[in-house]
Coordinates of C-alpha atoms (C1' of nucleotides) in Angstrom, one line a residue:
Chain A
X1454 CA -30.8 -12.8 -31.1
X1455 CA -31.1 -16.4 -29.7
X1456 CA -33.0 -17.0 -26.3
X1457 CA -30.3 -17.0 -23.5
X1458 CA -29.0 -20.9 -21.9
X1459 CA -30.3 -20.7 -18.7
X1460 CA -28.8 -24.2 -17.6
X1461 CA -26.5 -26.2 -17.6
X1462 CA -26.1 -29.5 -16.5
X1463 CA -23.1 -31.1 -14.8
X1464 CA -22.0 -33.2 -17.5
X1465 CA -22.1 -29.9 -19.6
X1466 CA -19.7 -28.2 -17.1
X1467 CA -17.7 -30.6 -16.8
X1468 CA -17.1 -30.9 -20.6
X1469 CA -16.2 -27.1 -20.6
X1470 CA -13.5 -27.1 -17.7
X1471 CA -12.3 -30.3 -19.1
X1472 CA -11.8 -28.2 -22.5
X1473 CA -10.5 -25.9 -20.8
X1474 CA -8.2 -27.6 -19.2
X1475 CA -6.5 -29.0 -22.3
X1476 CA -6.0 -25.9 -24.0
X1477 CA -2.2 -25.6 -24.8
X1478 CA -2.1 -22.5 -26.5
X1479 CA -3.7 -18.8 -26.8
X1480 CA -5.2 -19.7 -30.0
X1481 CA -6.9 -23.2 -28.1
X1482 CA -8.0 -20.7 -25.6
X1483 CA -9.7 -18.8 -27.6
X1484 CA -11.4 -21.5 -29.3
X1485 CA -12.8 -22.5 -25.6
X1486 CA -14.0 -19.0 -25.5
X1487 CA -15.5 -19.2 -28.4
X1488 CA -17.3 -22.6 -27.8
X1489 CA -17.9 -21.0 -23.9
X1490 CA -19.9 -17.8 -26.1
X1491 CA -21.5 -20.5 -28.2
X1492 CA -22.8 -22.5 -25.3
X1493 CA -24.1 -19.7 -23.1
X1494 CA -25.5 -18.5 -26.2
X1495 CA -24.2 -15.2 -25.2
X1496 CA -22.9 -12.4 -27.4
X1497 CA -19.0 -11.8 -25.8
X1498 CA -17.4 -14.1 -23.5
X1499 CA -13.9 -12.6 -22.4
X1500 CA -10.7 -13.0 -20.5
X1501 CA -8.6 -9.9 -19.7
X1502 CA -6.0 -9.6 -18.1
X1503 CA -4.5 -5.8 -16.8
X1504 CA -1.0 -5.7 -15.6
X1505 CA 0.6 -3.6 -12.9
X1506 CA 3.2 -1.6 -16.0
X1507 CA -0.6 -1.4 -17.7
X1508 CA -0.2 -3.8 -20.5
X1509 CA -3.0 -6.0 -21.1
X1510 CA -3.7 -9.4 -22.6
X1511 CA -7.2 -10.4 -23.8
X1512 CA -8.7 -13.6 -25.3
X1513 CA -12.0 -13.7 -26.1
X1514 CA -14.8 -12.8 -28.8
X1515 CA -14.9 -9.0 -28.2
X1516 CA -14.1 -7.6 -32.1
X1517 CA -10.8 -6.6 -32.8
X1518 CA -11.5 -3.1 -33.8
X1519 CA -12.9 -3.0 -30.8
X1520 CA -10.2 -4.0 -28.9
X1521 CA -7.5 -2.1 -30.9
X1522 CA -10.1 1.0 -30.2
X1523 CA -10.0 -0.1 -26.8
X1524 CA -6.1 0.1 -26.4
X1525 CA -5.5 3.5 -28.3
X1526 CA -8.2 5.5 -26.6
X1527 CA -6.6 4.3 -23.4
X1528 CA -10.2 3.1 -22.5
X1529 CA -8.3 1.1 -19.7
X1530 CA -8.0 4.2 -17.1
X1531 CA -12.0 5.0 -17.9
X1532 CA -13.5 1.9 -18.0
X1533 CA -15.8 2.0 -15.3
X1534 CA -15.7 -2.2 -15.5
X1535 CA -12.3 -1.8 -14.7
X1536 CA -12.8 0.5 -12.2
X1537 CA -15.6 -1.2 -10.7
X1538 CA -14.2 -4.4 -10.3
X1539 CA -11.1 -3.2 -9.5
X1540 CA -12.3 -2.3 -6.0
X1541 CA -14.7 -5.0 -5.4
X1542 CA -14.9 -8.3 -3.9
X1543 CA -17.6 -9.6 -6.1
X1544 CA -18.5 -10.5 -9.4
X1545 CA -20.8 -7.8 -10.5
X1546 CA -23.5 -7.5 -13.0
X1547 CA -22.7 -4.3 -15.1
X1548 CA -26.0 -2.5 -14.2
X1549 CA -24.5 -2.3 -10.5
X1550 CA -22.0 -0.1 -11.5
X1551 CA -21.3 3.7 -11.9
X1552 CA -22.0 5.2 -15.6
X1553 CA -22.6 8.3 -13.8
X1554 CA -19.6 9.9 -15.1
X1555 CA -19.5 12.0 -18.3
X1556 CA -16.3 9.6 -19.4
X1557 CA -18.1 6.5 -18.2
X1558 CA -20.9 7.5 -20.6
X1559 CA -18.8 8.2 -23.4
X1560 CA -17.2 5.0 -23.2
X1561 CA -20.6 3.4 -22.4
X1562 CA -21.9 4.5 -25.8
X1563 CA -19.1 3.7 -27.2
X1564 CA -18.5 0.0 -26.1
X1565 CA -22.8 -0.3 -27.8
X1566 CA -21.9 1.1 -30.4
X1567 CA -18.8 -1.6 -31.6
X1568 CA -21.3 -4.2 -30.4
X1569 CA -20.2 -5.1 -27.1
X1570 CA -23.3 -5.5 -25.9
X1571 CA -25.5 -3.4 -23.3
X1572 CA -26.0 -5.9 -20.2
X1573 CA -22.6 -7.6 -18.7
X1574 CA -22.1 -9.8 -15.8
X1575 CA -18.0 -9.7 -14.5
X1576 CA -15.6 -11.5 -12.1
X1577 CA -12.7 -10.2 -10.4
X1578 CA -9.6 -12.1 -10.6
X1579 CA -6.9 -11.6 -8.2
X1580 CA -3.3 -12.8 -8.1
X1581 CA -0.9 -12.4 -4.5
X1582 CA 1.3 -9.1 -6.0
X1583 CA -2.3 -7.4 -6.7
X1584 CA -2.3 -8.8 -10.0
X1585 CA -5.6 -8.6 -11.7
X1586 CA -7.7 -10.1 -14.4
X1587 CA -11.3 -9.7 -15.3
X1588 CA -13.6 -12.6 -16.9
X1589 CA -16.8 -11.4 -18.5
X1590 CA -19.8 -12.4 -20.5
X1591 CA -21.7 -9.4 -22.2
X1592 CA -24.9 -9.3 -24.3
X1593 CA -27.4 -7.6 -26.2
X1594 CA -31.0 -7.6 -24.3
X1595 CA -33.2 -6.8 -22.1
X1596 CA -32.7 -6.5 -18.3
X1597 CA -35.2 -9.6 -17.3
X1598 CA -33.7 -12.6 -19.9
X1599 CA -30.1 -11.0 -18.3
X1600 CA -31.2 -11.3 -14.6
X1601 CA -32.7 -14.8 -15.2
X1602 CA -29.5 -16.0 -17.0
X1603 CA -26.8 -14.7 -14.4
X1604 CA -28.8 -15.8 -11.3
X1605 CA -28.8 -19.3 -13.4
X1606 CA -25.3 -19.5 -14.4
X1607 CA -23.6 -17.4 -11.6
X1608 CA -21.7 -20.4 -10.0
X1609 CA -20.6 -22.0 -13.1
X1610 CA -19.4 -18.4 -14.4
X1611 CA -17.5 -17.9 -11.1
X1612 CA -16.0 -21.4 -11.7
X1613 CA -15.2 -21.0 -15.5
X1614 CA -13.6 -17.4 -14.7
X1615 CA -11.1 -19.4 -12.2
X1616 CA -10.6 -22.0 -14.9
X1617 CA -10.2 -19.5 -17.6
X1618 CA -7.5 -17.6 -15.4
X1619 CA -5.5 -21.0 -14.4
X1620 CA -5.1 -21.3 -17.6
X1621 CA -4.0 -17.8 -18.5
X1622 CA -1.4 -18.2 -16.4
X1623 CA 0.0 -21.6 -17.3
X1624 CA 0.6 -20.4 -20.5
X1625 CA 1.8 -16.9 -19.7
X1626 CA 4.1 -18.0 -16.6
X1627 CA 6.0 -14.7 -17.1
X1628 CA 3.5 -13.6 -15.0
X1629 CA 4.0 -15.8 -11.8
X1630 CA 6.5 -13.8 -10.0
X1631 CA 9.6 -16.5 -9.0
X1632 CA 10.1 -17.2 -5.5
X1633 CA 13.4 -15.3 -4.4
X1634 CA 15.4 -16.3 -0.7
X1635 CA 14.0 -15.6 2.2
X1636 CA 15.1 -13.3 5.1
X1637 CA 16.4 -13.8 8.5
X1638 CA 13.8 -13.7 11.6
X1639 CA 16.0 -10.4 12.6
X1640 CA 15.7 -9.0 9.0
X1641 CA 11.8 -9.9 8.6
X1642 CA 11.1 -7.8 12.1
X1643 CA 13.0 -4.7 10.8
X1644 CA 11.3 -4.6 7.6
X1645 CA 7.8 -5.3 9.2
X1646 CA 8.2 -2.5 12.2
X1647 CA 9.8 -0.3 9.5
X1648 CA 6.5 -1.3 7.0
X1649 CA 4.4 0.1 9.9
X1650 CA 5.9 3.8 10.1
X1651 CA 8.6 2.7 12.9
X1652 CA 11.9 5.1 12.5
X1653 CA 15.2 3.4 13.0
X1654 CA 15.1 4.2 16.3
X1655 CA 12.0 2.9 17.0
X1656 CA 12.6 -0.1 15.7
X1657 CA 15.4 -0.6 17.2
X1658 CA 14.1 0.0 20.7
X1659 CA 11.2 -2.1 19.9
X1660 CA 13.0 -5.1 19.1
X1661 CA 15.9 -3.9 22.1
X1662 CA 19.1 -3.6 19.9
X1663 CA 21.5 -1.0 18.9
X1664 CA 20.3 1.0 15.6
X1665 CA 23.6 0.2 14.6
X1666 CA 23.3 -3.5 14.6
X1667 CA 19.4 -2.4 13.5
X1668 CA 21.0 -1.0 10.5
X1669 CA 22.5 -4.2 9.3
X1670 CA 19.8 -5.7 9.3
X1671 CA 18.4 -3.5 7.1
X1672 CA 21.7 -3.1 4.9
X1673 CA 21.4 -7.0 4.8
X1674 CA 17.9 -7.4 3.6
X1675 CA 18.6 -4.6 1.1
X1676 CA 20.9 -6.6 -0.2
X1677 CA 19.2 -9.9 -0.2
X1678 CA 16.3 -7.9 -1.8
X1679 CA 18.7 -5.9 -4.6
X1680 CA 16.7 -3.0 -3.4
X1681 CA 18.3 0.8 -3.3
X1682 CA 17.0 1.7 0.0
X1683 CA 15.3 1.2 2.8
X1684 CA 11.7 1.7 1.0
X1685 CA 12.2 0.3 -1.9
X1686 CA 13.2 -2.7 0.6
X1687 CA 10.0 -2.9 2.3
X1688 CA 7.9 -2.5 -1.0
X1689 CA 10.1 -5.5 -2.3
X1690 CA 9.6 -7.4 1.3
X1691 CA 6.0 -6.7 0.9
X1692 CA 4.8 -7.7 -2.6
X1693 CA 7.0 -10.7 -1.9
X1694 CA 4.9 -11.7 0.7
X1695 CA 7.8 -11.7 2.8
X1696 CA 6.6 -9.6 5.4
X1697 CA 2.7 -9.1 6.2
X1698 CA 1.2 -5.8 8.0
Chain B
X951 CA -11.9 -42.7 10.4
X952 CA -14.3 -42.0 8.0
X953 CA -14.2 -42.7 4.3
X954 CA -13.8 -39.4 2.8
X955 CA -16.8 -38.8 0.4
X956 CA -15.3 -39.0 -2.8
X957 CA -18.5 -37.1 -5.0
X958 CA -21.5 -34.6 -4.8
X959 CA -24.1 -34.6 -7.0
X960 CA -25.5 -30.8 -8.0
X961 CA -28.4 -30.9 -6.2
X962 CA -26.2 -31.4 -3.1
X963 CA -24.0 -28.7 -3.9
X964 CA -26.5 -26.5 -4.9
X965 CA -28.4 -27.4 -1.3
X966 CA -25.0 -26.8 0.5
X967 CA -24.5 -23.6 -1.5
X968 CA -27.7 -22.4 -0.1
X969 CA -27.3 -23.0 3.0
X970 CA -24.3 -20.7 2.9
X971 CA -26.4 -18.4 1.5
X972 CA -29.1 -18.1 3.9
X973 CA -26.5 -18.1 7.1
X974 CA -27.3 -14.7 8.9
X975 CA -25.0 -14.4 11.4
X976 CA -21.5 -16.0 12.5
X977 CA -23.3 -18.3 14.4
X978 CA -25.4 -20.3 11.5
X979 CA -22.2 -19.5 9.2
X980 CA -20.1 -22.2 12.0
X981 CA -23.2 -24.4 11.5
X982 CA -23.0 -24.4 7.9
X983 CA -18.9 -25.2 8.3
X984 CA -19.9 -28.0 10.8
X985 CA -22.4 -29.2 8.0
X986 CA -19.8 -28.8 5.0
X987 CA -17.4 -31.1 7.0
X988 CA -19.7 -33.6 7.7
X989 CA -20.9 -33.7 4.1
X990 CA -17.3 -33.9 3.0
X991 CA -16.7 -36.4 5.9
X992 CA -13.4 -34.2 6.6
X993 CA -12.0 -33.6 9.5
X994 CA -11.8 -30.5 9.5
X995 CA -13.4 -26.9 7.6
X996 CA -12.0 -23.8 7.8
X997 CA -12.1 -20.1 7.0
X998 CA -9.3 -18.0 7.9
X999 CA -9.5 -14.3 7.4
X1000 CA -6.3 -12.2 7.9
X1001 CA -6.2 -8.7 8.0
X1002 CA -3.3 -6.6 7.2
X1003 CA -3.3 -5.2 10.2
X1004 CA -2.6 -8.8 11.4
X1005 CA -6.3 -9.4 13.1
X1006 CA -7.6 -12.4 12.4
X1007 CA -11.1 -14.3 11.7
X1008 CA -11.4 -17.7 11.9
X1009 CA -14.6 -19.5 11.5
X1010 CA -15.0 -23.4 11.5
X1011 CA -13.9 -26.6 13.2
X1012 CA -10.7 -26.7 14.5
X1013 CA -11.1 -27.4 18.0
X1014 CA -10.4 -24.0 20.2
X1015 CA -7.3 -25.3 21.8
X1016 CA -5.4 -25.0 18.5
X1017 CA -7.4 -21.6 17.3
X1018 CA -6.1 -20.0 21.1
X1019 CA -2.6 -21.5 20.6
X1020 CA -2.2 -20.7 17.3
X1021 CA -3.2 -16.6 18.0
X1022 CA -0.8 -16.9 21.3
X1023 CA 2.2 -18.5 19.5
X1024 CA 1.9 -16.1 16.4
X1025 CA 1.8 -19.0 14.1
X1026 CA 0.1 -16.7 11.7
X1027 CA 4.2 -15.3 10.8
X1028 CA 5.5 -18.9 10.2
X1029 CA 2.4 -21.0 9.0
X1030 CA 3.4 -22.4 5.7
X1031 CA 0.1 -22.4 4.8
X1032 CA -0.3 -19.0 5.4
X1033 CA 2.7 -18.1 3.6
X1034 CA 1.9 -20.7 0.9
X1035 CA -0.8 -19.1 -0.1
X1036 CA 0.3 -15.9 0.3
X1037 CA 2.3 -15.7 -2.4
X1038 CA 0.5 -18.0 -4.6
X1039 CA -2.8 -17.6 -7.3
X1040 CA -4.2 -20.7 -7.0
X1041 CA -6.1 -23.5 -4.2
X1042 CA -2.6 -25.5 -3.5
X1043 CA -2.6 -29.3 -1.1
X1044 CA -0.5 -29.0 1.8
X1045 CA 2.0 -31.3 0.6
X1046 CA 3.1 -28.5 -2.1
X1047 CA 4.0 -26.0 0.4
X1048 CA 7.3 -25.7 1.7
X1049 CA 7.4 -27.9 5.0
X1050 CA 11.6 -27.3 4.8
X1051 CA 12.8 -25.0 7.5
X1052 CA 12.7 -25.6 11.3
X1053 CA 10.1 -23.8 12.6
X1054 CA 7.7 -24.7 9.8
X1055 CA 8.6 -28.7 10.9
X1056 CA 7.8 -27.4 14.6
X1057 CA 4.4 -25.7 13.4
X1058 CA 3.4 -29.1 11.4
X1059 CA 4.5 -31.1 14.9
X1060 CA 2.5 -29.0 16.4
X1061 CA -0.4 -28.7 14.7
X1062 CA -1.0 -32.5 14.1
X1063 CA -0.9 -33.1 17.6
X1064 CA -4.0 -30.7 18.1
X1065 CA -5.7 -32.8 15.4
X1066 CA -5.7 -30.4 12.3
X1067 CA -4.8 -33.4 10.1
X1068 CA -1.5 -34.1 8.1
X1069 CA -3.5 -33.2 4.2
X1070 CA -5.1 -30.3 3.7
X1071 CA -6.1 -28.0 0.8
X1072 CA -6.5 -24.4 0.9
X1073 CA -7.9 -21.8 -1.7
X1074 CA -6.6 -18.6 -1.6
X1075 CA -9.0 -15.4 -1.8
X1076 CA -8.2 -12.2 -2.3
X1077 CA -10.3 -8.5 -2.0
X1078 CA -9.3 -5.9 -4.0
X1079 CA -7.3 -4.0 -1.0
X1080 CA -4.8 -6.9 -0.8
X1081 CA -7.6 -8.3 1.6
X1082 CA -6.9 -12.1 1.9
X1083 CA -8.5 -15.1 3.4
X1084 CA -8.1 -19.0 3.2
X1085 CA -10.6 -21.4 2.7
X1086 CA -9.4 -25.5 4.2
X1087 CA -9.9 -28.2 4.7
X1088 CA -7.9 -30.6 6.4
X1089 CA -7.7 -34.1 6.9
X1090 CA -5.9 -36.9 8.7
X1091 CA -5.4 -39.6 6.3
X1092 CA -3.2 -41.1 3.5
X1093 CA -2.3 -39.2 0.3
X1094 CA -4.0 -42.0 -2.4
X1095 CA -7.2 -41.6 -0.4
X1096 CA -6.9 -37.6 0.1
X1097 CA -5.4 -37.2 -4.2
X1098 CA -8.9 -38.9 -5.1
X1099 CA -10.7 -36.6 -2.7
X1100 CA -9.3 -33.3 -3.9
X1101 CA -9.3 -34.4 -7.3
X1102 CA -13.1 -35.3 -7.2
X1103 CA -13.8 -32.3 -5.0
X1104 CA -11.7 -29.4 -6.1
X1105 CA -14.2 -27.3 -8.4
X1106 CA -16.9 -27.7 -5.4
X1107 CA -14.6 -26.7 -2.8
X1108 CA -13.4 -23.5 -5.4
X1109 CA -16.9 -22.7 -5.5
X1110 CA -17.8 -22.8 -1.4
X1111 CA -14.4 -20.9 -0.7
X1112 CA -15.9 -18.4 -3.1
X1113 CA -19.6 -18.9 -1.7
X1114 CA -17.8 -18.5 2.5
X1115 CA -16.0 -15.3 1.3
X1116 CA -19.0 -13.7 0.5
X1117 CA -21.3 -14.5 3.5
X1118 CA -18.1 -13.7 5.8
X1119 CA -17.6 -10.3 3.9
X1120 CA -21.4 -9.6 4.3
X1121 CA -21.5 -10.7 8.1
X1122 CA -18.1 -8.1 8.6
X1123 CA -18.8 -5.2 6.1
X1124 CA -16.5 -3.2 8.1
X1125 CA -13.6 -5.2 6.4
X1126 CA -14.9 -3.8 3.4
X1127 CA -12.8 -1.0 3.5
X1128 CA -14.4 2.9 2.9
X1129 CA -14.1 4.1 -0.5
X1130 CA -12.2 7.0 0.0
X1131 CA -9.0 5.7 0.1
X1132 CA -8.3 6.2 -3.2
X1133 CA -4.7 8.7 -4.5
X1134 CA -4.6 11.0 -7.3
X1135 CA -3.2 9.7 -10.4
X1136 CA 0.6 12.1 -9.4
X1137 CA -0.1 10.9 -6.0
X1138 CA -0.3 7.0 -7.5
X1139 CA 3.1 7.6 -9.9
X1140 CA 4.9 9.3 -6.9
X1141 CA 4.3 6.9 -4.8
X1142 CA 4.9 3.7 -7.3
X1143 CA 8.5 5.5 -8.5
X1144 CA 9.4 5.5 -4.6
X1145 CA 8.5 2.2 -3.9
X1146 CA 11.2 1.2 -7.1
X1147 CA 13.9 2.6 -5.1
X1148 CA 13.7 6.2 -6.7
X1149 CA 14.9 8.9 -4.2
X1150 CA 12.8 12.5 -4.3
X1151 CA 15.0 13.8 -6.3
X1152 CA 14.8 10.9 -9.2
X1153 CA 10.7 10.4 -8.6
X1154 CA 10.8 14.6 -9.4
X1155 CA 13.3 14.1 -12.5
X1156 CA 11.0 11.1 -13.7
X1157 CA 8.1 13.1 -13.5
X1158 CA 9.2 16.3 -14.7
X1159 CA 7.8 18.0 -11.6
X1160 CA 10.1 20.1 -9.3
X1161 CA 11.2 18.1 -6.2
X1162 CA 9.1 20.8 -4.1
X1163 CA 6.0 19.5 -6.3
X1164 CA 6.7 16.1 -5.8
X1165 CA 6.7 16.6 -1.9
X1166 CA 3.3 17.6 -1.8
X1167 CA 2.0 14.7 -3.6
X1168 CA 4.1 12.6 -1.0
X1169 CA 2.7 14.2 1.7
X1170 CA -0.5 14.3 0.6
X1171 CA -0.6 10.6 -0.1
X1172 CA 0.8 10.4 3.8
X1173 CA -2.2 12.1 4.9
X1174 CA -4.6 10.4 3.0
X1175 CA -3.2 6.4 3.9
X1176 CA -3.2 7.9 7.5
X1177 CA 1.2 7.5 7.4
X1178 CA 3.6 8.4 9.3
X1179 CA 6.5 8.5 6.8
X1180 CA 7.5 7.8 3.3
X1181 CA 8.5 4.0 3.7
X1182 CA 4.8 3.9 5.9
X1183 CA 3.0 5.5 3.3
X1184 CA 4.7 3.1 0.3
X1185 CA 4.1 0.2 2.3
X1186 CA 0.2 1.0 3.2
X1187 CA -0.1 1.9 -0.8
X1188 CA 1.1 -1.4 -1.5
X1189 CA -0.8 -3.5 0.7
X1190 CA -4.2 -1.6 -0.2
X1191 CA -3.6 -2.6 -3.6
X1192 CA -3.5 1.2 -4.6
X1193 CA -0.1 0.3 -6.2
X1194 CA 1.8 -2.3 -7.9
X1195 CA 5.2 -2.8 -8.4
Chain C
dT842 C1' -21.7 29.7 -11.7
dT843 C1' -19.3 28.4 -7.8
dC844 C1' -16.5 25.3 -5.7
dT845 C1' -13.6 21.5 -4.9
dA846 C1' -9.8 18.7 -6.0
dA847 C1' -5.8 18.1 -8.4
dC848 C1' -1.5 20.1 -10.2
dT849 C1' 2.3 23.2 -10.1
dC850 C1' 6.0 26.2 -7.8
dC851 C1' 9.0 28.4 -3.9
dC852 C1' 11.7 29.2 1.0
dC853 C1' 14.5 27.4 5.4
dC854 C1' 16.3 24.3 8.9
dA855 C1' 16.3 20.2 11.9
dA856 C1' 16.0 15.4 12.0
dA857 C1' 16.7 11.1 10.0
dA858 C1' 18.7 7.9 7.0
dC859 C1' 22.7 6.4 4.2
dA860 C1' 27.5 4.9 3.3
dG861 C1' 31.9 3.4 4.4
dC862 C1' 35.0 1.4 7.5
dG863 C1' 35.7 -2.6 11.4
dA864 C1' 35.0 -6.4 15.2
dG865 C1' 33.5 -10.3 18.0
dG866 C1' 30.3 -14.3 19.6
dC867 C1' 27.0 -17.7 18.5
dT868 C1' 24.8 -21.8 16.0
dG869 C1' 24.3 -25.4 12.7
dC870 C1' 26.2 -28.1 8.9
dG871 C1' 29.3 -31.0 6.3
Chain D
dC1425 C1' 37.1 -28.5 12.8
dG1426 C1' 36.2 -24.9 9.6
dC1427 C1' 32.8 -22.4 7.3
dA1428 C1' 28.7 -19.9 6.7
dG1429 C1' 25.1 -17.3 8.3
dC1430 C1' 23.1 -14.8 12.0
dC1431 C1' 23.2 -11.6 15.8
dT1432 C1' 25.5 -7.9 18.2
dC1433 C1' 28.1 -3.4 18.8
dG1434 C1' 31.0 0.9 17.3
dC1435 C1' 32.7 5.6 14.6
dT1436 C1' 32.5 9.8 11.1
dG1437 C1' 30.7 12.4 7.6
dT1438 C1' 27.4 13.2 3.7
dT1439 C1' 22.8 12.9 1.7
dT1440 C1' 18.0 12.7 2.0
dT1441 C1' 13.6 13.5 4.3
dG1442 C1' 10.4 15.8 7.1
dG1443 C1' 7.8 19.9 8.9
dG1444 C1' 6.6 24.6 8.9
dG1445 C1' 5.1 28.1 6.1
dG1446 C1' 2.4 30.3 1.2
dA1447 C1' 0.3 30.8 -3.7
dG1448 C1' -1.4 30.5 -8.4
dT1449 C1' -3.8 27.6 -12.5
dT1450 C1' -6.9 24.4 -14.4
dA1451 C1' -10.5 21.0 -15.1
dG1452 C1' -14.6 18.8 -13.6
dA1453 C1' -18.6 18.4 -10.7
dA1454 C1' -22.7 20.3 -8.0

DNA sequence: TTCTAACTCCCCCAAAACAGCGAGGCTGCG
DNA sequence: CGCAGCCTCGCTGTTTTGGGGGAGTTAGAA
């Protein structure tokens, strides 16, 4: 095992986002990774991406029996990285999570045992329809050369992981949801008051109109949204960012 | 006017970063933005936290006239900025936002006549309940001079967004919502079939669970995300990033 | 082991939402 | 000026949801 990079200096930064900037393919991104592992000195350096249907896209040094052991065994619903990050704000070093579980064990054992690595450090990655990527560095050794390293390269790992996911999505733009039409002042109060539990009624009192003239409103936006029905509206209005509540 | 300052070295950032660090209350966190936009020579620094609930935080320079008219008119609904960001992944200059309908021209008018600046640059950042907050800063000037500024500055101002997020999040854990507000997995795929439009009846079909079945999870999901009806409950599941659709 | 949480099934009836039809006034744009 | 989009109001009948009960199994955690 080779000692840890605990700096780096601007230039050297600077190189790597630049690099990363010019990738124009998976495979280029995966040669940045693979320079990023080489750099940090680190064992895995990985991108990986988790959509809402649950299909995933990864780039990065992990091993692919790994990875296809990874996809078969499901390992996504378990994974308490996954988990964990899922629900924070943060990045997180992997020690700060919960293995408590008898799963989370499993997997834990596991993950050592195709060479992932025993200490981890992660960051979150969000996109505006709760889309969500991970970026991670993982490695072989012992908790102090770990703590030094991540306290050392925190910020630049933070700023590669926001590089790394730019990226990502520049070459995947599939998963930049298009920006539909918009709805009518009228239509975006209906869907809001009926996004915070209002009945028809309500809603209609609230913003002092008929609930018949209420209702087209809501007819119209249904329309507009090519949704089915008055939830499927506001869940469409929502993760549109049409409406906020 | 100032010239904007076009570079920081690392030992400036790193100072500046731990200033941020060190702030302990909202107080020395305002200080640190008053700092930031002197460094930067801006105009002005901002952090703008917006719940879903549609409270707001706001911590940095704009001058209070514009923070109090802002609140009063409700800008928060038709800010461009706002809804910019919303709905995209990545930091994103003023002049990219959509400036196009009438009330956004009004907003502008408005806004540059309480000094916010005609440029600005805002980074998006997300928590993992569909939290969201917006790091600017704005600027009165010409686009050549405030191009070579963001260009220059981008990765430092990434960084800070990230570095404010944190020390905000600390200073309010209370927005760091409990835990418990997770939905079991039937609860998770009745809710996620409803908010695609599926009736009862199709969610139950889908699921291979009796409709009488399904209505339990449904309720139960109610209860839990504190809802008053279905569309309330989808909509709360959506915005606490407990679903995606 | 005990216990909790999750999953599954069943009844009835009132309230709310949906679907289809139509109609007129207002504003802004080319 | 006409057109398009928005805002407003009405009727009738069918379908879907909501609220009130109760009850058994299984898997995992304390």
């Amino acid at each position: 095992m080779q000692a840890l990079t605990i700096t780096a200096t601007k230039a050297q930064l600077d190189s790597i986002l630049e690099a990363l900037e010019g990738a124009s393919d998976h495979d280029a991104l995966q040669a940045v990774s693979e320079q990023l592992r080489d750099h940090f000195r680190v064992d895995h350096l990985v991108y990986h991406w988790v959509s809402s249907s649950g299909d995933q896209y990864g780039c990065g040094s992990y091993p692919d029996a790994w990875v296809l052991h990874y996809i078969e065994q499901e390992y996504l619903r378990i994974d308490p990285v996954i988990q964990g990050c899922y629900r924070r704000f943060h990045p997180v070093d992997w020690k700060q999570l919960d293995w408590s579980s008898k799963a989370a064990r499993a997997f834990q054992a596991d993950a050592i045992a195709h060479g992932v690595g025993n200490q981890g450090y992660s960051v979150p990655l969000r996109g505006p329809n709760g889309q969500f990527a991970l970026f991670t560095v993982s490695h072989n050794g012992d908790d102090d050369d770990w703590s030094e390293f991540t306290a050392a390269n925190r910020r630049h790992l933070i700023l590669i992981a926001h590089y790394f996911n730019h990226k990502a999505l520049e070459l995947h733009p599939e998963r930049t949801p298009e920006a539909g039409q918009t709805l009518s002042p009228r239509e975006v109060d209906a869907m809001t008051f009926l996004a915070m539990g209002y009945s028809r009624a309500q809603v209609a009192e609230t913003l002092s109109i008929s609930e018949h003239t209420l209702r087209v409103y809501i007819e119209s936006a249904r329309f507009k949204l090519g949704a089915v029905n008055t939830t499927h509206a506001v869940a469409r209005a929502l993760s549109r960012g049409l409406i906020v509540i």
